[in-house]
Short mmCIF file of C-alpha atoms in Angstrom, two decimals:
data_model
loop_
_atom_site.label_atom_id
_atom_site.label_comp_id
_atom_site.label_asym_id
_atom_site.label_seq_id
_atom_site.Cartn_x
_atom_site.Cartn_y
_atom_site.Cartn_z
CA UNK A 686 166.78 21.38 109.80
CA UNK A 687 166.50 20.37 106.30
CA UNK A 688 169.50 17.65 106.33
CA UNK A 689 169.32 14.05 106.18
CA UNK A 690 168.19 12.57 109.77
CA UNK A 691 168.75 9.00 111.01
CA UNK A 692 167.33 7.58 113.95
CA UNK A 693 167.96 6.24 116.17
CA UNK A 694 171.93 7.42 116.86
CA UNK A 695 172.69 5.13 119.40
CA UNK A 696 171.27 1.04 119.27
CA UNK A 697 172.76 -1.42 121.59
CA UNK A 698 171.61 -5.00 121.16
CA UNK A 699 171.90 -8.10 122.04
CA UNK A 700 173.16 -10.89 119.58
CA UNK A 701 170.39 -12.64 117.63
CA UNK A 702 167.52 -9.33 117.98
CA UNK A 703 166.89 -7.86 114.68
CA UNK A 704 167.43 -3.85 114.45
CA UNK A 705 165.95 -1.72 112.43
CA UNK A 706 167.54 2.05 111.03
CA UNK A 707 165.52 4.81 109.61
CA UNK A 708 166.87 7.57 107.18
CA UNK A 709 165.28 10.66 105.74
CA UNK A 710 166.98 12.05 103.37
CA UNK A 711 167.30 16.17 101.82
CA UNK A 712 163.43 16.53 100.62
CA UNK A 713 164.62 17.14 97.47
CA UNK A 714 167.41 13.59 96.54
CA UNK A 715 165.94 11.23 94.98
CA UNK A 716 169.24 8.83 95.74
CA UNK A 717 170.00 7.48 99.19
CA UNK A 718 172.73 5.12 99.80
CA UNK A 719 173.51 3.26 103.19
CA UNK A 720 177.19 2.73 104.24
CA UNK A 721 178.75 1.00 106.86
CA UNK A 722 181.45 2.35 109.28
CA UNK A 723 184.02 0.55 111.51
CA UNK A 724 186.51 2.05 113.99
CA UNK A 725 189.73 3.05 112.00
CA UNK A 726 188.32 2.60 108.38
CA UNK A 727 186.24 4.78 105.38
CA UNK A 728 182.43 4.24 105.01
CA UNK A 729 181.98 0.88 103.14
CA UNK A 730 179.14 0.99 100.38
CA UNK A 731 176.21 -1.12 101.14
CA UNK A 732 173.61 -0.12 98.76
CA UNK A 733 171.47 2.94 96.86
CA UNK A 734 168.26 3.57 95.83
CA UNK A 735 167.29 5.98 93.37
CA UNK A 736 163.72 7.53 93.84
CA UNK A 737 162.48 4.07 95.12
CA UNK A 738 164.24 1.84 92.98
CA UNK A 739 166.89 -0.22 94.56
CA UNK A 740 169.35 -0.48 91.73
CA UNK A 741 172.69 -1.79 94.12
CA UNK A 742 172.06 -4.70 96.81
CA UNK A 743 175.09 -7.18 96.01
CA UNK A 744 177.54 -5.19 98.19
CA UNK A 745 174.74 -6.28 101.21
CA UNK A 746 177.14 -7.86 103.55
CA UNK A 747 174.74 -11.03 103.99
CA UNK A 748 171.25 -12.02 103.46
CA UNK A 749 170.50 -10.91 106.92
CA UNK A 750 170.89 -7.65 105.64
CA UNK A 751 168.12 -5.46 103.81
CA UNK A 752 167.34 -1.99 102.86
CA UNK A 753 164.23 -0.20 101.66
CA UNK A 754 162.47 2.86 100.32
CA UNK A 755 158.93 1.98 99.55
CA UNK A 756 158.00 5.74 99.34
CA UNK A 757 160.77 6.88 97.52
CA UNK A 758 161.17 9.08 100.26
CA UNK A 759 162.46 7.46 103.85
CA UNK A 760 164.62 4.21 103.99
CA UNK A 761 164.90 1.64 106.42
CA UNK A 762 167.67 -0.60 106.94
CA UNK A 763 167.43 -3.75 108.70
CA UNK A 764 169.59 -6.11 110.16
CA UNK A 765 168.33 -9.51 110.84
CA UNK A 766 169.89 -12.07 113.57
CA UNK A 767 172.33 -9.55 114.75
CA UNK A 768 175.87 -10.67 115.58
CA UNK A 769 178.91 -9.16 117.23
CA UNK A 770 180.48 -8.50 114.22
CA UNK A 771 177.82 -6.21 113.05
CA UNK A 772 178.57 -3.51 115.61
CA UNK A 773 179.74 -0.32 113.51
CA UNK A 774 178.09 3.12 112.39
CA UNK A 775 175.43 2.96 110.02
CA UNK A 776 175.42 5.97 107.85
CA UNK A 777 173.04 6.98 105.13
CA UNK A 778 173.37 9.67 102.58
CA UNK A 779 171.68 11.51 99.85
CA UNK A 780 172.46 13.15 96.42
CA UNK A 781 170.33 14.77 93.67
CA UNK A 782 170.18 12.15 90.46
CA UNK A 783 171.16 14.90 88.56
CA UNK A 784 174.32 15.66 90.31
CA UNK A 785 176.20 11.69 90.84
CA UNK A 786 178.36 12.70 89.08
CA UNK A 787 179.51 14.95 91.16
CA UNK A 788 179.93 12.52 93.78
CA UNK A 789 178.99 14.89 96.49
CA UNK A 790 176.61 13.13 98.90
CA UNK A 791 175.15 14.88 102.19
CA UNK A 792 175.35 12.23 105.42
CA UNK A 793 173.76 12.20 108.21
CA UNK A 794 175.11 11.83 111.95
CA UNK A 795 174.73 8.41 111.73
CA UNK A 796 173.65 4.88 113.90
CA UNK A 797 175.70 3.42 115.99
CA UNK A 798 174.72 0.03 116.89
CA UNK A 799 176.89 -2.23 119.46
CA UNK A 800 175.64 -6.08 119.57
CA UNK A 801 176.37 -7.59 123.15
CA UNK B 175 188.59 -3.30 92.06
CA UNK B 176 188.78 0.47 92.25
CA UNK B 177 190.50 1.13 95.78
CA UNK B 178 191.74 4.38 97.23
CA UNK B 179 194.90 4.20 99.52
CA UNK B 180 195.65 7.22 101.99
CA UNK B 181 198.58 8.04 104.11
CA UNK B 182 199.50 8.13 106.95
CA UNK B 183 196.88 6.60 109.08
CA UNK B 184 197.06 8.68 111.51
CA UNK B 185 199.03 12.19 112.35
CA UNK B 186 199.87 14.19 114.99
CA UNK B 187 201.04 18.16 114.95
CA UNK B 188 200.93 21.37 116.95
CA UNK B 189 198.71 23.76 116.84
CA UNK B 190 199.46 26.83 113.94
CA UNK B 191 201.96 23.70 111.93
CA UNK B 192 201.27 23.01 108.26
CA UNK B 193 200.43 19.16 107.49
CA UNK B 194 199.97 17.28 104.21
CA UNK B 195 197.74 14.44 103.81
CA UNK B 196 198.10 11.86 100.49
CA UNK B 197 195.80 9.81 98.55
CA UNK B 198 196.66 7.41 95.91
CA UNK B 199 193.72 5.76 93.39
CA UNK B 200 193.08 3.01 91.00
CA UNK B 201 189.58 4.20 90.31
CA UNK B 202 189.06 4.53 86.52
CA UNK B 203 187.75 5.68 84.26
CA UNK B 204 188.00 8.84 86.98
CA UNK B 205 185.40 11.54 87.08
CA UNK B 206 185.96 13.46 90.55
CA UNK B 207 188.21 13.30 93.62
CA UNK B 208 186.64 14.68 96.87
CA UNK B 209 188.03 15.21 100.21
CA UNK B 210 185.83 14.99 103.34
CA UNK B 211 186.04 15.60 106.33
CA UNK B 212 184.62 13.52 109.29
CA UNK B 213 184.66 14.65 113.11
CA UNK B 214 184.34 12.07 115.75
CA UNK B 215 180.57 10.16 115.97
CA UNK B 216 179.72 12.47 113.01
CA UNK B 217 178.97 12.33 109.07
CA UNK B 218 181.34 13.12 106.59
CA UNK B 219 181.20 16.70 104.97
CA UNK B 220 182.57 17.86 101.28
CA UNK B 221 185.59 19.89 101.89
CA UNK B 222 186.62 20.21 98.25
CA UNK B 223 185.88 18.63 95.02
CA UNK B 224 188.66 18.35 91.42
CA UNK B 225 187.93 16.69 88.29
CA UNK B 226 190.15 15.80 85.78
CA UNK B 227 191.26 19.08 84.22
CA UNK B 228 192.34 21.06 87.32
CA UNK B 229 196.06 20.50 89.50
CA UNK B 230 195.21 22.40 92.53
CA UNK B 231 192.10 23.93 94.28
CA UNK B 232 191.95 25.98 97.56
CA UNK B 233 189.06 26.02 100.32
CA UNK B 234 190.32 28.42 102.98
CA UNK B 235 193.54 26.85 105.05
CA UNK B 236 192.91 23.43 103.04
CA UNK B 237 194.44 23.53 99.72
CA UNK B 238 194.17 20.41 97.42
CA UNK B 239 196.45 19.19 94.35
CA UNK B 240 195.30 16.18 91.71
CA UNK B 241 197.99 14.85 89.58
CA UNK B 242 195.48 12.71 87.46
CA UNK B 243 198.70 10.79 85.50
CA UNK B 244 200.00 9.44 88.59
CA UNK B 245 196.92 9.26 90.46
CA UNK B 246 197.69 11.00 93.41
CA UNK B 247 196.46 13.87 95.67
CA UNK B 248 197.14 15.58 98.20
CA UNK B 249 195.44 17.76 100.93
CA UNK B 250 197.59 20.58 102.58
CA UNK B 251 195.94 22.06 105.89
CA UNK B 252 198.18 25.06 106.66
CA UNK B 253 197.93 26.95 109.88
CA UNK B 254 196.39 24.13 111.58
CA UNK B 255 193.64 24.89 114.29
CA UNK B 256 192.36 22.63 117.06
CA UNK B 257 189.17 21.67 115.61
CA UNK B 258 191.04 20.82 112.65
CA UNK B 259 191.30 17.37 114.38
CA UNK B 260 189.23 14.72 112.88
CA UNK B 261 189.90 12.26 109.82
CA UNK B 262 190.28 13.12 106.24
CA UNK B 263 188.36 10.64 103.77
CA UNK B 264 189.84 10.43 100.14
CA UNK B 265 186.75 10.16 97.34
CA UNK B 266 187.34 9.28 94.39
CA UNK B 267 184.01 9.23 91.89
CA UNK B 268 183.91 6.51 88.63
CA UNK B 269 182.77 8.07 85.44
CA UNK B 270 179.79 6.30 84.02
CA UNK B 271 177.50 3.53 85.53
CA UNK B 272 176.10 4.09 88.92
CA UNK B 273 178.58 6.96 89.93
CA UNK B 274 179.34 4.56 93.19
CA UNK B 275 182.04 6.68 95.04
CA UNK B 276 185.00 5.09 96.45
CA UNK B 277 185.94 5.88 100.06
CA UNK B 278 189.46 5.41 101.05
CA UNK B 279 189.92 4.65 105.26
CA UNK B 280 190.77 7.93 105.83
CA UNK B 281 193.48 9.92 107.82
CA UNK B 282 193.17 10.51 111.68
CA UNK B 283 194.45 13.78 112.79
CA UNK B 284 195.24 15.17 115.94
CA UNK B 285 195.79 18.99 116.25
CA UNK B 286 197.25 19.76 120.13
CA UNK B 287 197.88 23.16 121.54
#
C-alpha cells in the first residue's frame, strides 16, 4: 500500500498524558500537513511541512501542541498535557510541491484520540 | 479570513433520488475548488477538482458547477446509491503563498433504501 499511513488509529488517554501521532506520507510528497477533525465539522489546518521545513506552525492550537519531520520523510505530532477538549481525529496528508496548487492532498485514515 | 460555507448540514433522501449539495466562498484570490468526499472514521478523497475558467465538470453520477462571480458551487449526485452516504467537504485552494486549502464543515448525507 503506497498511501499515506498514520498510526496509531485509535488513542484513548487520560487527561494530562502526552500522545504522540506518526504519519508517513506517499514516498514521493515532499509536503505533509496535519489537520484536526471534530464531530460535525471540516478538517481544521494545523500545520505543513515541506520536505523538512516547517514553514506553517501559528495555526498550532496551543503551545502544547508540536509537529515534526526531522527526515523530511515521517512526521510526528505531539500533544503535550492532554485535555478533554483535545479529543478529535487527527489527520495528516500529503501533496507533491509541485502540484499545491492544485490543492489535491491524499489523507490518511486518520487518529482518533479520546482524552478521559 | 477566507471561509467556505456549505449547505445544508445534513440531508436525507431515498435511494435512486437526485440531491444537490451548495458551497459558498470568500477565498480569494481563488485558484481551485475541490469537492471531497469523506466516509465515516475515514480520510477525505478528491472527487472533482474546477479552476477558474470552467462552469461545470462531471465525475460519473456527481456532476459539479462553479459560478466563480458569485462564488458558489454546487455538487449534484444523481441516481443516488447507498454508499453514497457520507459527508461532502467543500475546498476551496488560494492562489499564491502557501496554497493552504480551505475546508468548509462539510455536508452529512444519508442515502436509505
Amino acid at each position: 500500500d503506497t498511501g499515506v499511513s498514520q498510526n496509531p488509529r485509535h488513542k484513548i488517554t487520560k487527561r494530562g498524558q502526552n500522545v504522540t501521532f506518526r504519519c508517513d506520507p506517499i514516498s514521493e510528497h515532499n509536503r505533509l500537513y496535519w489537520y484536526r477533525q471534530t464531530l460535525g465539522q471540516g478538517p481544521e489546518f494545523l500545520t505543513y511541512f515541506q520536505n523538512e521545513a516547517q514553514l506553517e506552525k501559528s495555526r498550532l492550537l496551543s503551545d502544547r501542541f508540536s509537529a515534526e519531520r526531522p527526515k523530511g520523510s515521517f512526521s510526528t505530532l505531539e500533544i503535550q498535557r492532554t485535555e478533554q477538549g483535545d479529543s478529535a481525529m487527527y489527520l495528516c496528508a500529503s501533496s507533491a510541491a509541485d502540484r499545491v496548487n492544485t490543492g489535491e492532498l491524499f489523507f490518511g485514515e486518520g487518529s482518533r484520540l479520546t482524552v478521559l | 479570513k477566507n471561509q467556505v460555507e456549505q449547505s445544508p448540514q445534513s440531508l436525507i433522501i431515498l435511494e435512486g433520488k437526485n440531491c444537490t449539495l451548495q458551497c459558498n466562498y470568500t477565498v480569494s484570490p481563488f485558484s481551485n475548488l475541490r469537492w471531497y468526499k469523506q466516509d465515516t472514521g475515514r480520510g477525505p478523497v478528491s472527487l472533482t477538482i474546477m479552476t477558474f475558467s470552467e462552469n461545470t465538470k462531471s465525475n460519473g453520477r456527481y456532476t459539479a458547477t462553479l459560478d466563480a462571480d458569485t462564488k458558489q458551487s454546487s455538487l449534484h449526485i444523481t441516481a443516488s446509491q447507498l454508499s453514497d452516504s457520507a459527508s461532502y467537504i467543500c475546498v476551496v485552494t488560494p492562489s499564491g503563498g502557501s496554497y493552504i486549502p480551505t475546508f468548509g464543515r462539510g455536508t452529512s448525507l444519508i442515502v436509505h433504501p
